[in-house]
Coordinates of C-alpha atoms and ligand atoms in Angstrom, one line a residue:
M3 CA 93.6 148.9 58.1
C4 CA 93.0 145.5 56.5
G5 CA 95.1 144.4 53.6
I6 CA 93.9 142.3 50.7
V7 CA 95.9 140.4 48.1
G8 CA 94.8 138.0 45.3
Y9 CA 96.6 136.0 42.7
T10 CA 95.6 133.7 39.8
G11 CA 98.1 132.4 37.4
Q12 CA 100.4 129.5 36.7
E13 CA 102.6 129.6 39.9
Q14 CA 101.8 128.3 43.4
A15 CA 99.7 131.1 44.8
A16 CA 100.4 130.8 48.6
P17 CA 104.0 132.1 48.6
I18 CA 103.0 135.0 46.3
L19 CA 100.1 135.9 48.6
L20 CA 102.2 135.8 51.7
E21 CA 104.8 138.0 50.1
G22 CA 102.1 140.4 49.0
L23 CA 100.7 140.5 52.5
S24 CA 104.1 141.3 53.9
K25 CA 104.2 144.4 51.7
L26 CA 100.9 145.4 53.2
E27 CA 102.0 144.9 56.9
Y28 CA 102.6 148.6 57.2
R29 CA 98.8 149.2 57.0
G30 CA 98.4 147.7 60.5
Y31 CA 96.8 144.3 61.3
D32 CA 96.4 141.8 64.1
S33 CA 95.6 138.5 62.3
A34 CA 96.1 137.0 58.8
G35 CA 94.8 134.3 56.5
I36 CA 94.9 132.9 53.0
A37 CA 92.8 130.6 50.9
V38 CA 94.1 128.9 47.7
R39 CA 92.8 126.3 45.4
N40 CA 93.4 124.2 42.3
A41 CA 90.7 123.5 39.6
G42 CA 88.5 120.7 40.7
E43 CA 89.5 121.1 44.4
L44 CA 87.9 122.9 47.2
P45 CA 89.8 125.9 48.5
Q46 CA 92.2 125.3 51.4
L47 CA 92.4 127.8 54.2
A48 CA 95.1 128.8 56.8
K49 CA 94.5 131.5 59.4
T50 CA 96.5 132.7 62.4
A51 CA 96.1 135.4 65.0
G52 CA 99.0 137.9 65.5
K53 CA 101.8 138.8 63.2
L54 CA 102.2 137.4 59.6
H55 CA 105.1 135.3 60.5
F56 CA 102.9 132.9 62.4
L57 CA 101.0 132.3 59.1
V58 CA 104.2 131.9 57.2
E59 CA 105.5 129.3 59.7
K60 CA 102.2 127.5 59.8
T61 CA 102.2 127.0 56.0
D62 CA 105.9 126.7 55.6
G63 CA 106.1 129.8 53.6
G64 CA 103.0 128.8 51.6
K65 CA 104.5 125.5 50.4
L66 CA 101.9 123.4 52.3
L67 CA 99.0 125.0 50.4
P68 CA 98.9 123.9 46.8
G69 CA 96.9 125.8 44.3
T70 CA 97.4 128.5 41.6
C71 CA 94.6 130.8 42.6
G72 CA 94.1 132.4 45.9
I73 CA 93.2 135.4 48.1
G74 CA 94.9 136.6 51.3
H75 CA 94.2 139.1 54.1
T76 CA 95.7 140.9 57.0
R77 CA 92.9 141.9 59.4
W78 CA 92.7 145.0 61.6
A79 CA 90.0 144.1 64.0
T80 CA 86.8 146.1 63.9
H81 CA 83.9 143.6 64.6
G82 CA 85.2 141.0 67.1
N83 CA 88.6 140.3 68.6
P84 CA 91.7 139.4 66.7
T85 CA 91.1 135.7 66.9
V86 CA 91.6 132.9 64.3
D87 CA 87.8 132.5 64.0
N88 CA 87.4 136.2 63.2
A89 CA 90.4 136.2 60.7
H90 CA 89.6 136.2 57.0
P91 CA 89.0 134.5 54.7
H92 CA 85.4 133.7 55.6
T93 CA 83.3 131.1 53.9
S94 CA 79.8 130.1 52.8
D95 CA 78.6 127.1 50.8
N96 CA 79.7 128.5 47.4
V97 CA 81.8 131.6 48.2
I98 CA 84.9 132.4 50.1
G99 CA 86.0 135.9 50.7
V100 CA 88.1 138.6 52.3
H101 CA 87.1 142.2 53.0
N102 CA 88.4 145.6 54.0
G103 CA 86.0 148.1 55.4
I104 CA 82.8 148.1 57.5
I105 CA 79.4 146.8 56.6
E106 CA 77.2 149.2 58.6
N107 CA 74.0 147.2 58.3
Y108 CA 75.6 143.9 59.0
A109 CA 73.5 143.2 62.1
E110 CA 70.3 143.4 60.3
L111 CA 71.7 141.4 57.4
R112 CA 73.0 138.7 59.8
E113 CA 69.5 138.4 61.4
K114 CA 67.9 138.0 58.0
L115 CA 70.4 135.4 56.8
T116 CA 70.1 133.5 60.1
D117 CA 66.4 133.3 59.5
K118 CA 67.1 131.9 56.0
G119 CA 69.1 129.1 57.7
Y120 CA 72.7 130.5 57.5
R121 CA 75.0 129.8 60.5
F122 CA 77.7 132.2 61.5
Y123 CA 81.1 131.1 62.9
S124 CA 82.7 134.6 63.6
Q125 CA 81.6 137.9 64.9
T126 CA 82.6 139.7 61.7
D127 CA 80.7 141.8 59.3
T128 CA 82.7 140.1 56.6
E129 CA 81.2 136.7 57.1
V130 CA 77.8 138.4 56.7
I131 CA 78.7 139.9 53.3
V132 CA 80.2 136.7 52.0
K133 CA 77.1 134.8 53.0
L134 CA 74.9 137.5 51.5
V135 CA 76.7 137.0 48.1
D136 CA 76.2 133.3 48.5
Y137 CA 72.5 133.8 49.3
Y138 CA 71.8 135.8 46.1
Y139 CA 74.0 133.4 44.0
K140 CA 72.0 130.4 45.1
K141 CA 68.5 131.9 45.4
Y142 CA 68.5 133.4 41.9
G143 CA 70.8 131.0 40.1
I144 CA 72.8 133.9 38.8
G145 CA 76.5 134.4 38.0
P146 CA 79.1 135.8 40.4
I147 CA 79.0 139.4 39.1
D148 CA 75.2 139.6 39.4
A149 CA 75.3 138.1 42.9
I150 CA 77.9 140.7 43.9
N151 CA 75.9 143.5 42.3
R152 CA 72.8 142.5 44.2
T153 CA 74.9 142.5 47.4
M154 CA 76.3 145.9 46.7
V155 CA 72.8 147.3 46.4
R156 CA 71.9 145.7 49.8
A157 CA 75.0 146.4 51.9
R158 CA 75.6 149.8 53.4
G159 CA 79.1 150.9 54.4
S160 CA 82.6 150.6 52.8
Y161 CA 84.3 147.6 51.4
A162 CA 86.9 146.2 49.1
L163 CA 86.1 142.6 48.5
A164 CA 87.9 139.7 47.0
L165 CA 85.9 136.5 46.5
M166 CA 86.3 133.0 45.0
F167 CA 83.4 131.0 43.9
V168 CA 83.6 127.2 44.3
D169 CA 82.1 126.7 40.8
Y170 CA 84.6 129.1 39.1
P171 CA 88.1 127.7 39.6
G172 CA 91.0 130.0 38.6
E173 CA 88.8 133.1 39.0
I174 CA 88.7 135.8 41.6
Y175 CA 85.9 138.4 41.8
A176 CA 86.4 141.8 43.4
A177 CA 84.2 144.7 44.2
R178 CA 84.7 148.0 45.9
K179 CA 83.0 150.9 47.6
E180 CA 85.2 153.5 49.4
S181 CA 88.0 151.1 50.4
P182 CA 91.0 151.0 48.1
L183 CA 91.7 148.2 45.6
V184 CA 94.2 148.1 42.9
L185 CA 94.4 145.4 40.1
G186 CA 97.1 144.4 37.7
T187 CA 97.9 141.8 35.0
T188 CA 100.9 140.3 33.4
R189 CA 100.8 138.0 30.3
D190 CA 99.7 134.9 32.2
A191 CA 98.7 136.1 35.7
S192 CA 96.6 138.6 37.4
F193 CA 96.8 140.3 40.8
L194 CA 94.8 142.4 43.1
A195 CA 95.8 144.2 46.4
S196 CA 94.9 147.0 48.7
D197 CA 97.9 148.9 47.7
V198 CA 100.5 149.0 44.9
P199 CA 103.6 147.7 46.8
A200 CA 102.0 144.2 47.1
I201 CA 101.9 143.8 43.2
L202 CA 104.7 146.1 42.0
K203 CA 107.2 143.3 41.7
Y204 CA 105.0 141.8 38.9
T205 CA 103.5 144.7 37.1
R206 CA 103.5 148.5 36.9
K207 CA 100.3 148.7 34.8
V208 CA 97.4 148.9 37.3
Y209 CA 93.7 149.6 37.3
Y210 CA 91.9 151.4 40.1
I211 CA 88.4 150.0 40.4
E212 CA 85.8 152.7 41.2
N213 CA 83.0 152.7 43.7
L214 CA 80.2 150.2 43.1
Q215 CA 82.2 148.5 40.3
A216 CA 83.0 144.8 40.2
A217 CA 85.8 142.8 38.4
R218 CA 86.3 139.3 37.1
I219 CA 90.0 138.3 37.4
T220 CA 91.4 135.4 35.4
P221 CA 95.0 134.6 34.6
G222 CA 96.3 137.4 32.4
R223 CA 92.9 139.1 32.1
I224 CA 90.7 141.5 34.1
Q225 CA 87.2 142.5 33.1
F226 CA 85.3 145.3 34.8
F227 CA 81.5 145.6 35.3
N228 CA 79.1 148.4 36.5
L229 CA 76.3 147.9 38.9
N230 CA 74.0 146.9 36.0
G231 CA 76.3 144.1 35.1
D232 CA 77.5 145.8 31.9
E233 CA 81.1 145.3 31.0
I234 CA 83.0 148.6 31.2
T235 CA 86.5 149.7 30.3
L236 CA 88.8 151.3 32.9
P237 CA 92.0 153.2 32.1
A238 CA 95.3 151.5 32.9
R239 CA 97.7 153.6 34.9
E240 CA 101.4 153.3 34.9
I241 CA 103.1 153.3 38.4
D242 CA 106.1 155.7 38.1
W243 CA 108.0 154.6 41.1
D244 CA 110.2 151.7 41.6
A245 CA 109.7 148.7 44.0
S246 CA 113.0 149.7 45.7
A247 CA 111.2 152.9 46.9
A248 CA 109.1 150.7 49.1
E249 CA 112.1 148.8 50.6
K250 CA 114.2 149.8 53.6
G251 CA 117.3 150.4 51.5
G252 CA 119.8 149.5 54.4
Y253 CA 118.0 151.5 57.1
E254 CA 117.0 149.7 60.2
H255 CA 113.4 151.0 59.9
F256 CA 111.2 152.5 57.1
M257 CA 110.7 155.5 59.4
L258 CA 114.4 156.3 59.6
K259 CA 114.7 155.9 55.8
E260 CA 111.7 158.2 55.2
I261 CA 113.0 160.8 57.6
H262 CA 116.2 160.9 55.5
E263 CA 114.2 161.1 52.3
Q264 CA 112.7 164.4 53.3
P265 CA 115.1 166.7 51.5
R266 CA 114.3 164.7 48.3
A267 CA 110.5 164.6 49.0
V268 CA 110.4 168.4 49.6
R269 CA 112.7 169.2 46.6
D270 CA 110.6 167.1 44.2
T271 CA 107.4 168.6 45.5
V272 CA 108.7 172.1 45.1
S273 CA 110.0 171.5 41.6
S274 CA 106.8 169.8 40.5
L275 CA 105.0 173.1 41.5
A276 CA 107.3 175.3 39.6
D277 CA 104.6 175.3 36.9
F278 CA 101.8 176.1 39.3
S279 CA 99.1 176.0 36.6
S280 CA 99.5 172.2 36.5
T281 CA 97.3 172.2 39.7
G282 CA 94.5 173.9 37.7
L283 CA 94.5 176.8 40.2
D284 CA 94.9 180.0 38.0
N285 CA 95.3 183.5 39.3
A286 CA 91.7 184.5 38.6
F287 CA 90.5 181.6 40.8
L288 CA 93.0 182.3 43.5
R289 CA 91.9 186.0 43.6
S290 CA 88.4 184.9 44.2
V291 CA 89.2 182.8 47.3
E292 CA 88.0 184.8 50.3
R293 CA 88.4 182.1 53.0
I294 CA 89.7 178.5 53.3
Y295 CA 88.6 175.5 55.2
M296 CA 91.6 173.2 55.7
V297 CA 90.3 169.7 56.4
A298 CA 92.3 166.6 57.3
C299 CA 93.2 164.1 60.0
G300 CA 96.2 163.4 62.2
S301 CA 99.6 164.7 60.8
A302 CA 97.9 166.0 57.7
L303 CA 95.8 168.2 59.9
H304 CA 98.9 169.4 61.7
A305 CA 100.4 170.3 58.3
G306 CA 97.1 172.1 57.7
I307 CA 97.5 174.1 61.0
A308 CA 101.0 175.2 59.9
G309 CA 99.5 176.1 56.5
Q310 CA 96.8 178.1 58.2
Y311 CA 99.4 180.4 59.9
V312 CA 101.3 180.9 56.6
V313 CA 98.2 181.6 54.5
E314 CA 96.7 184.0 57.0
R315 CA 100.0 185.9 57.2
L316 CA 100.7 186.1 53.5
C317 CA 97.2 186.3 52.0
G318 CA 95.3 188.1 54.8
I319 CA 92.3 185.7 54.5
P320 CA 90.8 183.6 57.3
V321 CA 91.6 180.0 57.4
R322 CA 89.7 177.5 59.5
V323 CA 91.3 174.1 60.2
E324 CA 88.8 171.3 60.9
F325 CA 89.2 167.6 61.8
A326 CA 87.6 165.9 58.8
S327 CA 85.7 163.6 61.3
E328 CA 84.1 166.8 62.7
F329 CA 83.7 168.7 59.5
R330 CA 81.6 166.0 57.9
Y331 CA 78.9 166.2 60.6
R332 CA 79.1 169.9 61.4
H333 CA 76.8 172.6 60.0
L334 CA 79.4 175.1 59.0
P335 CA 78.5 177.9 56.7
M336 CA 79.4 176.9 53.2
E337 CA 79.6 180.3 51.6
K338 CA 80.6 181.2 48.1
G339 CA 84.3 182.3 47.9
T340 CA 85.3 179.4 50.2
L341 CA 88.0 177.0 49.1
V342 CA 88.1 173.6 50.8
V343 CA 91.6 172.2 51.0
V344 CA 91.7 168.4 51.9
V345 CA 95.2 167.3 52.9
S346 CA 95.9 163.5 52.9
Q347 CA 98.9 161.3 52.3
S348 CA 96.9 158.2 51.4
G349 CA 94.1 160.0 49.7
E350 CA 91.8 157.3 51.1
T351 CA 91.2 158.5 54.7
A352 CA 87.4 157.8 55.1
D353 CA 86.7 161.0 57.1
S354 CA 88.7 163.2 54.7
L355 CA 87.0 161.7 51.7
A356 CA 83.6 162.2 53.3
A357 CA 84.5 165.9 54.0
L358 CA 85.6 166.4 50.4
R359 CA 82.2 165.0 49.2
K360 CA 80.3 167.2 51.6
A361 CA 82.1 170.3 50.4
K362 CA 81.4 169.3 46.7
E363 CA 77.8 168.7 47.4
A364 CA 77.6 172.2 48.9
G365 CA 79.0 173.5 45.6
L366 CA 82.4 174.5 47.1
P367 CA 85.6 173.9 45.1
V368 CA 87.9 171.4 46.6
L369 CA 91.7 171.3 46.4
G370 CA 93.3 167.9 47.3
I371 CA 96.9 167.9 48.5
V372 CA 97.5 164.2 48.2
N373 CA 100.5 161.9 48.0
V374 CA 99.0 158.7 46.5
M375 CA 98.1 159.3 42.8
G376 CA 95.0 157.5 41.7
S377 CA 93.6 157.6 45.3
S378 CA 89.9 158.5 45.8
I379 CA 90.7 162.1 47.0
A380 CA 93.1 162.6 44.2
R381 CA 90.4 161.5 41.7
E382 CA 87.5 163.4 43.2
A383 CA 89.1 166.8 44.1
D384 CA 88.5 169.7 41.6
Y385 CA 92.1 170.8 41.9
L386 CA 95.1 168.6 42.8
I387 CA 98.5 169.2 44.3
H388 CA 100.4 165.9 44.2
T389 CA 103.0 165.8 47.0
M390 CA 106.0 163.9 45.6
A391 CA 107.0 162.1 48.8
G392 CA 106.8 158.7 47.1
P393 CA 105.5 155.6 48.8
E394 CA 105.5 156.0 52.6
I395 CA 105.5 152.7 54.5
S396 CA 106.1 153.6 58.1
V397 CA 102.7 154.2 59.8
A398 CA 104.2 157.3 61.4
T399 CA 104.3 159.9 58.6
T400 CA 107.4 162.0 58.1
K401 CA 108.3 162.7 54.5
A402 CA 104.7 163.0 53.4
Y403 CA 104.0 165.6 56.2
S404 CA 107.1 167.6 55.0
A405 CA 106.0 167.5 51.5
Q406 CA 102.5 168.7 52.6
L407 CA 104.1 171.6 54.4
A408 CA 106.0 172.6 51.2
A409 CA 102.9 172.3 49.1
L410 CA 100.9 174.5 51.5
Y411 CA 103.6 177.2 51.6
I412 CA 103.6 177.3 47.8
L413 CA 99.8 177.5 47.8
A414 CA 100.0 180.4 50.2
V415 CA 102.7 182.3 48.3
R416 CA 100.9 181.8 44.9
T417 CA 97.6 182.9 46.4
A418 CA 99.2 185.9 48.0
M419 CA 100.9 186.8 44.6
A420 CA 97.7 186.4 42.7
K421 CA 95.8 188.6 45.3
G422 CA 98.6 191.1 45.4
T423 CA 99.0 190.8 49.2
V424 CA 102.7 190.3 48.5
S425 CA 104.6 191.9 45.8
E426 CA 106.2 189.9 42.9
E427 CA 109.5 190.5 44.5
E428 CA 108.4 189.3 48.0
G429 CA 106.7 186.3 46.4
K430 CA 109.9 185.4 44.5
Y431 CA 111.9 185.8 47.7
C432 CA 109.5 183.3 49.5
L433 CA 109.7 180.8 46.6
D434 CA 113.5 180.9 46.7
E435 CA 113.5 180.3 50.5
I436 CA 111.1 177.4 50.1
A437 CA 113.5 176.0 47.3
A438 CA 116.3 176.3 49.8
L439 CA 114.6 174.1 52.4
P440 CA 115.8 170.7 51.3
D441 CA 119.5 171.6 51.8
K442 CA 118.6 173.0 55.3
I443 CA 116.6 169.9 56.2
G444 CA 119.7 167.9 55.1
A445 CA 121.8 169.9 57.6
V446 CA 119.4 169.2 60.4
L447 CA 119.7 165.5 59.7
E448 CA 123.5 165.7 60.3
N449 CA 122.7 166.4 63.9
K450 CA 121.1 163.0 64.7
K451 CA 123.5 161.9 67.4
Q452 CA 122.4 164.6 69.7
L453 CA 118.8 163.5 69.5
Q454 CA 119.8 159.8 69.8
W455 CA 121.5 160.7 73.1
F456 CA 118.6 162.7 74.4
A457 CA 116.2 159.9 73.5
T458 CA 118.1 157.6 76.0
K459 CA 117.4 160.3 78.7
I460 CA 113.7 160.3 78.2
A461 CA 113.0 156.7 77.2
S462 CA 111.6 155.7 80.6
D463 CA 109.6 158.9 81.1
T464 CA 105.8 158.8 81.2
D465 CA 104.8 162.3 80.1
I466 CA 106.3 164.7 77.7
F467 CA 104.9 168.2 77.0
Y468 CA 105.7 170.2 73.8
I469 CA 105.2 173.9 74.0
G470 CA 105.4 176.7 71.5
R471 CA 103.5 179.7 70.1
G472 CA 102.2 180.4 66.6
L473 CA 103.9 178.2 64.0
D474 CA 105.9 176.6 66.8
Y475 CA 102.7 175.3 68.4
A476 CA 101.8 173.7 65.0
V477 CA 105.2 171.9 65.1
C478 CA 104.6 170.9 68.7
L479 CA 101.4 169.2 67.7
E480 CA 103.2 167.1 65.1
G481 CA 106.3 166.4 67.4
S482 CA 104.0 165.3 70.2
L483 CA 102.0 163.0 67.9
K484 CA 105.2 161.4 66.6
M485 CA 106.3 160.7 70.2
K486 CA 103.0 159.2 71.4
E487 CA 102.2 157.1 68.4
I488 CA 105.5 155.2 68.3
S489 CA 106.9 155.4 71.8
Y490 CA 103.6 155.0 73.6
I491 CA 104.7 157.7 76.1
H492 CA 101.9 160.1 77.0
S493 CA 102.5 163.4 75.4
E494 CA 100.7 166.7 74.8
A495 CA 101.3 169.7 72.7
Y496 CA 100.3 173.1 74.2
A497 CA 100.2 176.6 72.9
A498 CA 102.7 177.9 75.4
G499 CA 100.4 180.7 76.5
E500 CA 97.6 178.2 77.4
L501 CA 99.7 176.3 80.0
K502 CA 98.8 178.6 82.8
H503 CA 95.1 178.0 82.2
G504 CA 95.1 174.6 83.7
T505 CA 97.7 172.2 82.3
I506 CA 100.6 173.6 84.3
S507 CA 99.2 171.7 87.3
L508 CA 100.5 168.6 85.6
I509 CA 104.1 169.8 85.7
E510 CA 106.0 168.3 88.6
D511 CA 109.6 167.2 89.4
N512 CA 111.3 165.8 86.3
T513 CA 108.4 166.2 83.9
V514 CA 109.9 166.7 80.4
V515 CA 109.0 169.9 78.7
I516 CA 110.2 170.6 75.2
G517 CA 110.0 174.2 74.1
V518 CA 110.2 175.2 70.4
L519 CA 111.6 178.6 69.7
T520 CA 111.7 179.5 66.0
Q521 CA 109.3 182.4 65.8
E522 CA 111.2 185.7 66.6
E523 CA 108.1 187.6 67.5
V524 CA 107.0 185.2 70.3
A525 CA 110.2 183.3 71.3
E526 CA 110.8 185.3 74.5
K527 CA 107.3 184.7 75.6
T528 CA 107.8 180.9 75.2
V529 CA 111.1 181.2 77.1
S530 CA 109.1 182.7 80.0
N531 CA 106.6 179.9 79.9
M532 CA 109.5 177.4 79.9
I533 CA 111.1 179.1 83.0
E534 CA 107.7 178.8 84.7
C535 CA 107.8 175.1 84.0
R536 CA 111.3 174.7 85.3
S537 CA 110.4 176.5 88.5
R538 CA 107.9 173.7 89.0
G539 CA 110.6 171.0 88.6
A540 CA 110.5 170.4 84.8
R541 CA 113.4 169.1 82.8
L542 CA 113.7 171.3 79.7
M543 CA 114.8 170.6 76.2
V544 CA 115.0 173.6 73.8
L545 CA 114.7 173.4 70.1
A546 CA 115.7 176.8 68.7
K547 CA 116.5 178.5 65.5
E548 CA 120.0 179.9 64.9
G549 CA 119.9 183.5 66.0
I550 CA 117.2 183.2 68.6
R551 CA 118.6 183.9 72.0
V552 CA 118.3 181.0 74.5
P553 CA 119.1 182.4 78.0
D554 CA 122.2 180.8 79.6
G555 CA 121.4 177.9 81.8
L556 CA 117.8 177.6 80.5
S557 CA 118.5 174.0 79.7
D558 CA 121.3 171.5 79.4
F559 CA 119.9 170.3 76.2
V560 CA 119.6 172.8 73.3
V561 CA 119.1 171.6 69.7
R562 CA 119.7 174.2 67.0
I563 CA 118.3 174.4 63.5
P564 CA 119.6 176.6 60.7
S565 CA 118.4 180.1 60.1
V566 CA 115.2 180.2 58.0
P567 CA 112.4 182.7 57.6
D568 CA 109.9 182.3 60.5
L569 CA 107.2 181.4 58.1
F570 CA 108.9 178.2 56.9
S571 CA 110.7 177.1 60.0
A572 CA 108.3 174.3 60.7
S573 CA 110.0 172.3 57.9
L574 CA 113.3 172.3 59.8
A575 CA 112.0 172.2 63.4
V576 CA 109.9 169.1 62.9
V577 CA 112.9 167.0 61.9
P578 CA 114.6 166.8 65.4
L579 CA 111.2 166.0 66.9
Q580 CA 110.7 163.1 64.4
L581 CA 114.2 161.8 65.2
L582 CA 113.5 162.1 69.0
G583 CA 110.2 160.1 68.6
Y584 CA 112.1 157.6 66.5
Y585 CA 115.0 157.0 68.8
T586 CA 112.8 157.0 71.9
S587 CA 110.8 154.2 70.3
V588 CA 113.9 152.3 69.4
N589 CA 115.2 152.7 72.9
R590 CA 112.0 151.2 74.3
G591 CA 112.4 148.3 71.9
L592 CA 109.1 148.9 70.1
D593 CA 107.9 148.2 66.7
V594 CA 108.7 151.6 65.2
D595 CA 107.2 151.1 61.8
K596 CA 104.0 149.3 62.9
P597 CA 102.9 150.8 66.2
R598 CA 100.2 148.9 68.1
N599 CA 96.5 149.6 67.3
L600 CA 97.4 151.9 64.4
A601 CA 96.8 151.7 60.6
K602 CA 98.6 153.5 57.9
S603 CA 95.5 154.4 56.0
V604 CA 92.3 154.8 58.0
T605 CA 89.7 153.7 55.6
V606 CA 86.8 153.4 58.0
E607 CA 85.1 156.1 60.2
Ligands
M6R718 O1 96.5 159.4 54.8 P1 96.2 160.6 55.5 O2 97.2 161.7 55.4 O3 94.8 161.1 55.2 O4 96.2 160.1 57.0 C1 95.8 160.9 58.1 C2 96.3 160.4 59.4 O5 95.7 159.1 59.7 C3 97.8 160.3 59.5 O6 98.4 161.5 59.2 C4 98.3 159.8 60.8 O7 97.9 160.7 61.8 C5 99.7 159.5 60.8 N1 100.0 158.1 60.6 C6 100.5 160.0 61.9 O8 101.9 159.7 61.8

């Protein structure tokens, strides 16, 4: 989704803005722009369609645009194509601004503003909101904060806004509803951005502006205001990770680096939960949980599906996994005794946040399993498990997914122990096995070469099927998503037993079918399904746990993962599938870390 940066201080702003935007590239975008100014001069703009390097070239790394105050933006097109005209910043007589989010009533506002004499030069909702601020500013002769507050009352939807007013040199104004925005200061400069990596080089002390709040940003000082225009105080938060955590560290891509960080991410998550009371979930509460709704999107949903199997097996309570985008509009029973678990790396996914709010409105307790501290879901959940994956830059998630799995296992074991559905001894055994996962993931990573080779064999295929049963099906969903999102090869995950009910008609000569075999109870059945595929011409790859029998000649390509209890095997089985997706994308010469059309954090519906 769009990325916003802002800087006001003593240095030339444009190079700082461009560098900040480069740290937000991972969010996904298709055009970029900056506006900078000096006191007494009008803002100067530069905008380009396509990747950020075009803007860097156009401005000679920012050198061509003088000025010590400015705002910048990478746009992920929603309203209108990714053209220069639609790129931000957008302007009005007195105001220039950038925006992340969607203004839902923009059409109606645009019509009204047109009637008032405003002309529009883009198809964006952003230009509408910038002109609406300008309208209130002029009409009532009020200050920037009051004009922004009036706009916030009038505009529906989600937004993070950064605005400069022609009459207020050296100042940037910001406002937010739903979309993320972080602000920080040093002694003589101030910054704002959609995410921490853009400003971490300058400061670790940051402020998270809340919904319907505004800010006035001057060099070295930030003031916050509520919707009434009263100045308010927000707590400063310290970022506890280093800028190097968001660098490639010698790896060719962030995704490969993050795949290799999984042992550390899982280890840190597991150790942080050694004292489970830190989550706020005590035994009495866990005993009272009669059912769980697991709500999330994408890979976080897949982690939830794996968690579903583990919780059901250990705790004997029903778990329903719901797409957050469906949950928010469905009319599910919201009965007492239900715990809603919202899983999210970013903590800002619009649908997941809306689902959280819906659950809270219905009076249900919400547990957030979130990677980004300070994010909306982390702040609004009643209980919180902080996954310790650290900053994840690659759009395709890997280490955050693995940390989510570990968190869900521990939730399942702790709930089972509290309920007495497993004994203390069994619970302790499970916790020890979970603690042993990082070393085993490390062992799986040793096996990269095999996957690298197999990726060359499938790089020009057009369809790949992943099949498995039980927890293996959950892993297939994630493996298949990894493949399609970064290699653009059509891929589907199927519960192996479902193939016969329609999908097997798609299997023909040379179709690639990857069978996952880690669940002892059902592995033989999946093998039978694989043989059925082979009989129809499929090329098979087998991903099997040590100890599970793979019939001779089933496939020329067998990848083994170390022995691990069935319940926790997803943590190992997913790694070869991540690597396979990664190497396939590399083989096809694609932009692994920033796949087309995708955004890291989906902050609009
Ligand atoms: O930040 P979240 O975990 O809430 O994001 C949810 C999905 O958008 C995300 O998992 C997405 O599917 C991944 N980028 C896939 O790799």
